[in-house]
PDB file of C-alpha atoms in Angstrom:
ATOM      1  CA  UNK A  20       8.529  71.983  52.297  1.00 75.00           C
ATOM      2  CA  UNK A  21       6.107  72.175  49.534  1.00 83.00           C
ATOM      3  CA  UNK A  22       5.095  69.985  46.300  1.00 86.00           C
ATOM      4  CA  UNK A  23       7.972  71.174  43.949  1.00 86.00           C
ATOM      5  CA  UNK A  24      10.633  72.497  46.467  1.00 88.00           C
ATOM      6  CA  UNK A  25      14.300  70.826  45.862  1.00 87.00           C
ATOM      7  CA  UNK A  26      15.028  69.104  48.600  1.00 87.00           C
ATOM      8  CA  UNK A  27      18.406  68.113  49.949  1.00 89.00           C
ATOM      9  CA  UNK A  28      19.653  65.903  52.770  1.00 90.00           C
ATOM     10  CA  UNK A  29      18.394  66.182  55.832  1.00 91.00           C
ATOM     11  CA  UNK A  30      15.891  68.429  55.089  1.00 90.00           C
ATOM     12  CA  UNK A  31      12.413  67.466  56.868  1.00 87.00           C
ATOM     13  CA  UNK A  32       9.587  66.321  54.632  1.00 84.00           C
ATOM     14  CA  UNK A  33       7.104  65.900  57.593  1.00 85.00           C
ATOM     15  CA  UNK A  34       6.307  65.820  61.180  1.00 89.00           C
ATOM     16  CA  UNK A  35       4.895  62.720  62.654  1.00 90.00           C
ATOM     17  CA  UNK A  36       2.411  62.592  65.661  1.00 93.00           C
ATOM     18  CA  UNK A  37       0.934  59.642  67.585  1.00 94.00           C
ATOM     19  CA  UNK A  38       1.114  56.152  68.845  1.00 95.00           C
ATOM     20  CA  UNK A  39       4.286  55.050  67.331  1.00 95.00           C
ATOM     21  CA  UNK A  40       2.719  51.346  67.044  1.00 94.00           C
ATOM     22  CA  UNK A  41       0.897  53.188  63.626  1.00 94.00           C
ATOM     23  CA  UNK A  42       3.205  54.988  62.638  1.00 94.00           C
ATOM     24  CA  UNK A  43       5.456  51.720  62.158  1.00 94.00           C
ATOM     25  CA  UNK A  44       2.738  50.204  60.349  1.00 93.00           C
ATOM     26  CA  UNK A  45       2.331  52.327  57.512  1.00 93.00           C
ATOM     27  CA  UNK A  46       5.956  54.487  57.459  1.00 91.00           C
ATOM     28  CA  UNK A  47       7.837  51.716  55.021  1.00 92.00           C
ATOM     29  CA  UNK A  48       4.407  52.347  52.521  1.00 92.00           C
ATOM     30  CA  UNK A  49       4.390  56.115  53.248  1.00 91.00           C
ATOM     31  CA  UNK A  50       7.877  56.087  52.262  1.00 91.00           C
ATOM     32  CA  UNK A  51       7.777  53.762  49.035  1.00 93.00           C
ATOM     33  CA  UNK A  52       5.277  56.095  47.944  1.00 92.00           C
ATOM     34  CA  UNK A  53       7.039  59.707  48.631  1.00 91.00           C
ATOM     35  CA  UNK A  54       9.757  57.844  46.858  1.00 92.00           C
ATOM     36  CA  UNK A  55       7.965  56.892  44.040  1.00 93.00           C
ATOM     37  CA  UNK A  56       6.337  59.801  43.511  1.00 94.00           C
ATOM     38  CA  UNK A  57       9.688  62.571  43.862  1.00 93.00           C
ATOM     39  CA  UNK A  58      11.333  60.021  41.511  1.00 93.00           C
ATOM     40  CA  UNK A  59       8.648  60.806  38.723  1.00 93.00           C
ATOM     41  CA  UNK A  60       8.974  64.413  39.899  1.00 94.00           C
ATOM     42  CA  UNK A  61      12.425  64.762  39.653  1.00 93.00           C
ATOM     43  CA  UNK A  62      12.822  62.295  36.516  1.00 91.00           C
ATOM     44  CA  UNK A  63      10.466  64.722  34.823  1.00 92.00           C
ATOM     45  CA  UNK A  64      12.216  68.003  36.303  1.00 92.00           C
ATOM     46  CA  UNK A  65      15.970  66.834  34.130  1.00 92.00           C
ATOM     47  CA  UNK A  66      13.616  66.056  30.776  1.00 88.00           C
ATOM     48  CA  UNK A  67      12.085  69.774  31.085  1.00 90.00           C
ATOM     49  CA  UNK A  68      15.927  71.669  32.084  1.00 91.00           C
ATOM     50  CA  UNK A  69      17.052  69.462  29.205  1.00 89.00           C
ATOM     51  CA  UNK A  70      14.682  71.107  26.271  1.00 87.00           C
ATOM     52  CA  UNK A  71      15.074  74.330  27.792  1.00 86.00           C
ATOM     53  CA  UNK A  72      13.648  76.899  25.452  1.00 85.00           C
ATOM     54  CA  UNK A  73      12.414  74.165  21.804  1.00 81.00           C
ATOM     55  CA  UNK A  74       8.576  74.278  22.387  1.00 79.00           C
ATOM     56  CA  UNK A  75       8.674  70.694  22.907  1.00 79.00           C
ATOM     57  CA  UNK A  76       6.508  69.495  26.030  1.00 82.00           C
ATOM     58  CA  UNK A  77       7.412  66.402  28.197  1.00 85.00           C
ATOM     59  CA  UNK A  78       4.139  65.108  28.709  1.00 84.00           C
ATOM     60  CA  UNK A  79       3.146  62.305  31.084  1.00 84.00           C
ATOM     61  CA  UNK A  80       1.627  58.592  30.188  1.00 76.00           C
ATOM     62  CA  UNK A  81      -2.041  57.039  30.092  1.00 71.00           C
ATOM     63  CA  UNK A  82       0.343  53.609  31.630  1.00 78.00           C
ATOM     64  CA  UNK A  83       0.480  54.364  34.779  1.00 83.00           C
ATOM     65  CA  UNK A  84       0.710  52.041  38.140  1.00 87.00           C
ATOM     66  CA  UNK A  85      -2.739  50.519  38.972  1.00 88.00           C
ATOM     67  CA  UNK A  86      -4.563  52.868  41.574  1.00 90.00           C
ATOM     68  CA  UNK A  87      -1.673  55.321  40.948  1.00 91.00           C
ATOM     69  CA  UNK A  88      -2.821  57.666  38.341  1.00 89.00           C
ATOM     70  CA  UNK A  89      -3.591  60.775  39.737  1.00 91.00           C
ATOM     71  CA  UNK A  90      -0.643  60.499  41.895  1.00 93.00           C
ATOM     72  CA  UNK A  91       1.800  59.866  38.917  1.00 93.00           C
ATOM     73  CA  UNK A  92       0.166  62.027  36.802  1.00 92.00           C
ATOM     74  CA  UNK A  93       0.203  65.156  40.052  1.00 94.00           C
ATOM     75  CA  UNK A  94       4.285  64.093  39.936  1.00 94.00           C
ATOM     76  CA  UNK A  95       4.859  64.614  36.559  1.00 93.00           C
ATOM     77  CA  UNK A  96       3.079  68.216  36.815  1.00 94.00           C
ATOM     78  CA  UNK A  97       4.785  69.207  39.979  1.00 95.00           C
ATOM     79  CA  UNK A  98       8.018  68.239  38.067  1.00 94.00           C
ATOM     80  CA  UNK A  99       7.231  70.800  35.479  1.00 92.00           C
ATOM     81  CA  UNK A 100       5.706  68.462  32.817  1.00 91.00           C
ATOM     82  CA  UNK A 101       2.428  68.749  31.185  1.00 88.00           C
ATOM     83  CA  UNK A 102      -0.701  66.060  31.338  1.00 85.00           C
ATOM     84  CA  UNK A 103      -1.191  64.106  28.750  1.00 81.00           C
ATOM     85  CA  UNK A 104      -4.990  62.128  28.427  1.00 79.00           C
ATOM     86  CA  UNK A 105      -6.063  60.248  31.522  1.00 77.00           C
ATOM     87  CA  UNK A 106      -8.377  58.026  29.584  1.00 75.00           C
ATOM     88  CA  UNK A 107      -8.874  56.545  25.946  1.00 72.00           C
ATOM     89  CA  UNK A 108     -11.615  59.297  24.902  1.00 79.00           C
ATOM     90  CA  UNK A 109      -9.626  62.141  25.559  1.00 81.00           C
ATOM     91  CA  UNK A 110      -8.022  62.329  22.420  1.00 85.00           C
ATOM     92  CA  UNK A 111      -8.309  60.375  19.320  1.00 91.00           C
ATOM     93  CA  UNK A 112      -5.069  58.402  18.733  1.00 90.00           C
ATOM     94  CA  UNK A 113      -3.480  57.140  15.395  1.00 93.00           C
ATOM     95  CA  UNK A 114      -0.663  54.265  15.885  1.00 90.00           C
ATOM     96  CA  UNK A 115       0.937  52.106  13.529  1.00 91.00           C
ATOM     97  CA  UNK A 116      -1.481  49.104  12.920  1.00 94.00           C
ATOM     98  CA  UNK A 117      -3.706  51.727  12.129  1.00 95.00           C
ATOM     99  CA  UNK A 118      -1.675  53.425   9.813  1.00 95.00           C
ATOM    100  CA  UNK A 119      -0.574  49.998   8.151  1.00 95.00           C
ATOM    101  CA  UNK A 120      -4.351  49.002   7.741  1.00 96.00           C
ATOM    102  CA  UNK A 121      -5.814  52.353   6.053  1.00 96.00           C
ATOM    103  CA  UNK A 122      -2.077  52.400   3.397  1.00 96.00           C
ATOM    104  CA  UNK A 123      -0.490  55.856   4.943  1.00 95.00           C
ATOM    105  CA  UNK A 124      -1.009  58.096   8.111  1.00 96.00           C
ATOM    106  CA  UNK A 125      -2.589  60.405   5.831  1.00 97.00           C
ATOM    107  CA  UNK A 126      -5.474  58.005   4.828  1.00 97.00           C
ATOM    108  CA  UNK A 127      -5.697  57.141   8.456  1.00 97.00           C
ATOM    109  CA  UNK A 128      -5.829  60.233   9.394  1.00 96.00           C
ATOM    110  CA  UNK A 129      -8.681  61.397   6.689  1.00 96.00           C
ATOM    111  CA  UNK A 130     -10.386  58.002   8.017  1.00 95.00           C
ATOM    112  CA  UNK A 131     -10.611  58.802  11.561  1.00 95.00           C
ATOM    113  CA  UNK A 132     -11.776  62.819  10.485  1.00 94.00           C
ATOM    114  CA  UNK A 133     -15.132  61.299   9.226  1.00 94.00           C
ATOM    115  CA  UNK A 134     -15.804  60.052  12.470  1.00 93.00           C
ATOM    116  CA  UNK A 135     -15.000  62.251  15.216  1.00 92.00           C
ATOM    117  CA  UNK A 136     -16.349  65.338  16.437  1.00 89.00           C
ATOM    118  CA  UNK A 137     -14.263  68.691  15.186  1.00 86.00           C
ATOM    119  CA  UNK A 138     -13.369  69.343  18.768  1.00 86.00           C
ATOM    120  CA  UNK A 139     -11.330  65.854  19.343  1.00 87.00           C
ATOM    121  CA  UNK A 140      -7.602  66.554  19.166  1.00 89.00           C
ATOM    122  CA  UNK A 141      -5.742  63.647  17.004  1.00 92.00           C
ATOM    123  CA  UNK A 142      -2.611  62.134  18.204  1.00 90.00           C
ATOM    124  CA  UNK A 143      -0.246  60.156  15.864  1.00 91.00           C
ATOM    125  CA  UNK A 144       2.349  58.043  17.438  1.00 87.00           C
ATOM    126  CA  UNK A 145       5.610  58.658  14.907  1.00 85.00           C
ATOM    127  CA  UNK A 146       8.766  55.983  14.206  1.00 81.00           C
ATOM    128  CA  UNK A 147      10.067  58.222  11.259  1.00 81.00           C
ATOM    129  CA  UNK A 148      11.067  61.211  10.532  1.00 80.00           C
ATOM    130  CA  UNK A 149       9.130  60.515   7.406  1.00 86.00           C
ATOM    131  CA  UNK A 150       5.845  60.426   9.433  1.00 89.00           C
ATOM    132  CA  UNK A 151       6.655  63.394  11.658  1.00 86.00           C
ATOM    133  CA  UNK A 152       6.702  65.379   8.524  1.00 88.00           C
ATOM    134  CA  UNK A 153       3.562  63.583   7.303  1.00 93.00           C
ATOM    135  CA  UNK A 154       1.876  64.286  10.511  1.00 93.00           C
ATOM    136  CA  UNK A 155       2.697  67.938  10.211  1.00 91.00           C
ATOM    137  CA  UNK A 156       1.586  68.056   6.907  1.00 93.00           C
ATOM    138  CA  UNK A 157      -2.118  66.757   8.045  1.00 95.00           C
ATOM    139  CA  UNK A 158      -2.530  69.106  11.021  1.00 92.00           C
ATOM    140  CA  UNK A 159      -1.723  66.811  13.918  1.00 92.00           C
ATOM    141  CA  UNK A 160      -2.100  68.232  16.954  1.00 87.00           C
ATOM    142  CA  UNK A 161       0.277  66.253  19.107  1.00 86.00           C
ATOM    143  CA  UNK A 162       2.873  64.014  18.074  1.00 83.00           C
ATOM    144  CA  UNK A 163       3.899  61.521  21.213  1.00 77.00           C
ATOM    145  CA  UNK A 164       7.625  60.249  20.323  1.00 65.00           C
ATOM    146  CA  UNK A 165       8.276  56.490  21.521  1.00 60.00           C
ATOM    147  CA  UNK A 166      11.272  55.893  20.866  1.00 55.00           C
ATOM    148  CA  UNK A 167      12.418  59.057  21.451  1.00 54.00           C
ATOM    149  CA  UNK A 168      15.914  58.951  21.773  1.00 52.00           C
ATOM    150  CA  UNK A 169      17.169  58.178  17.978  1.00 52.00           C
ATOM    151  CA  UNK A 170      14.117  59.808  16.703  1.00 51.00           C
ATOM    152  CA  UNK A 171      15.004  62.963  18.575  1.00 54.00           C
ATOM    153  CA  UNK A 172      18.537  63.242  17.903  1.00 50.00           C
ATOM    154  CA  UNK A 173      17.505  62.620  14.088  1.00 51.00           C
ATOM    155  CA  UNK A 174      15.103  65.678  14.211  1.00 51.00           C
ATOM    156  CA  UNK A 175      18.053  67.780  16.265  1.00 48.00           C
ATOM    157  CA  UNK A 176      20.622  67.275  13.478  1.00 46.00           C
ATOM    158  CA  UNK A 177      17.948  67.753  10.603  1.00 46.00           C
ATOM    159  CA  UNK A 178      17.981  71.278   9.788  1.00 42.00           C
ATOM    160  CA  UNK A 179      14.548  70.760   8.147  1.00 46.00           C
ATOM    161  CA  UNK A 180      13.036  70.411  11.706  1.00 45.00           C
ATOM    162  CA  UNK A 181      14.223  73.785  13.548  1.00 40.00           C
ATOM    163  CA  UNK A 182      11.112  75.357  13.986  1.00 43.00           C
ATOM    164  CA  UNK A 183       8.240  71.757  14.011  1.00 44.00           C
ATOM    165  CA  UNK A 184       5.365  72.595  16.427  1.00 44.00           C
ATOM    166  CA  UNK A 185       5.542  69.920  18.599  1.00 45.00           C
ATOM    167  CA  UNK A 186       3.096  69.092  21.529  1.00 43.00           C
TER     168      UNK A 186
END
């Protein structure tokens, strides 16, 4: 099999050689980790079928499992999600605090402008519907949804939102 095939039981995932003394040693980590990683895969797989044609993206997270990253990260992709930032200057990032202390995403927003390079991509992280539309309205090039469940099924049954560019 390869990175990405379904897999059902009993089908092999490897072949095993040598002194079986090793191979006890490290098969319960070897499998904790093919677990691990095919449960991010296949987590990631049912998000994707389920927003079948909206250009909505499920991206992966910078919070990943110590040591992990690329692996988590390579899971998520194989799964058919997109990469999101694996470190803090990949992207500039607006959240809440920040929005409270500069009076409204949009000052934030103008804020932050001043002081990054043109080529930085901005990220807002949105609670409202309110601030999805604000963070449309300045440009925002990707808009992460945390809690994503109420927000989401707000922004399904608003006809308002049918055609929002998310990323």
């Amino acid at each position: 099999k390869n990175d990405g095939d379904l897999i059902k039981k009993g089908d092999k995932l490897a072949v095993l050689e040598g002194p079986a003394k090793y191979i006890l040693l490290g098969e319960r980590v070897a499998l904790n980790y093919i677990q691990r990683m095919s449960g991010i895969a296949t987590e990631t797989r049912k998000y994707k079928e389920a927003i079948g044609n909206y250009k909505a993206k499920i991206v992966d997270t910078r919070k990943t499992t110590p040591l992990f990253r690329a692996f988590e990260k390579y899971s998520v992709k194989i799964g058919g999600g997109s990469l999101h930032r694996f470190n803090l200057s990949d992207c500039a990032m607006i959240k809440d605090n920040h929005i409270k202390y500069a009076g409204s995403l949009t000052k934030a927003v103008e804020k932050l402008r001043e002081h990054i390079s043109h080529a930085h991509k901005i990220e807002v992280e949105c609670d409202t519907i309110e601030q999805v539309k604000e963070a449309i309205e300045n440009n925002i090039e990707i808009i992460p949804v945390p809690g994503a469940c109420a927000l989401i099924n707000a922004l399904i049954c608003s006809s308002s939102f049918v055609s929002v560019p998310f990323e």
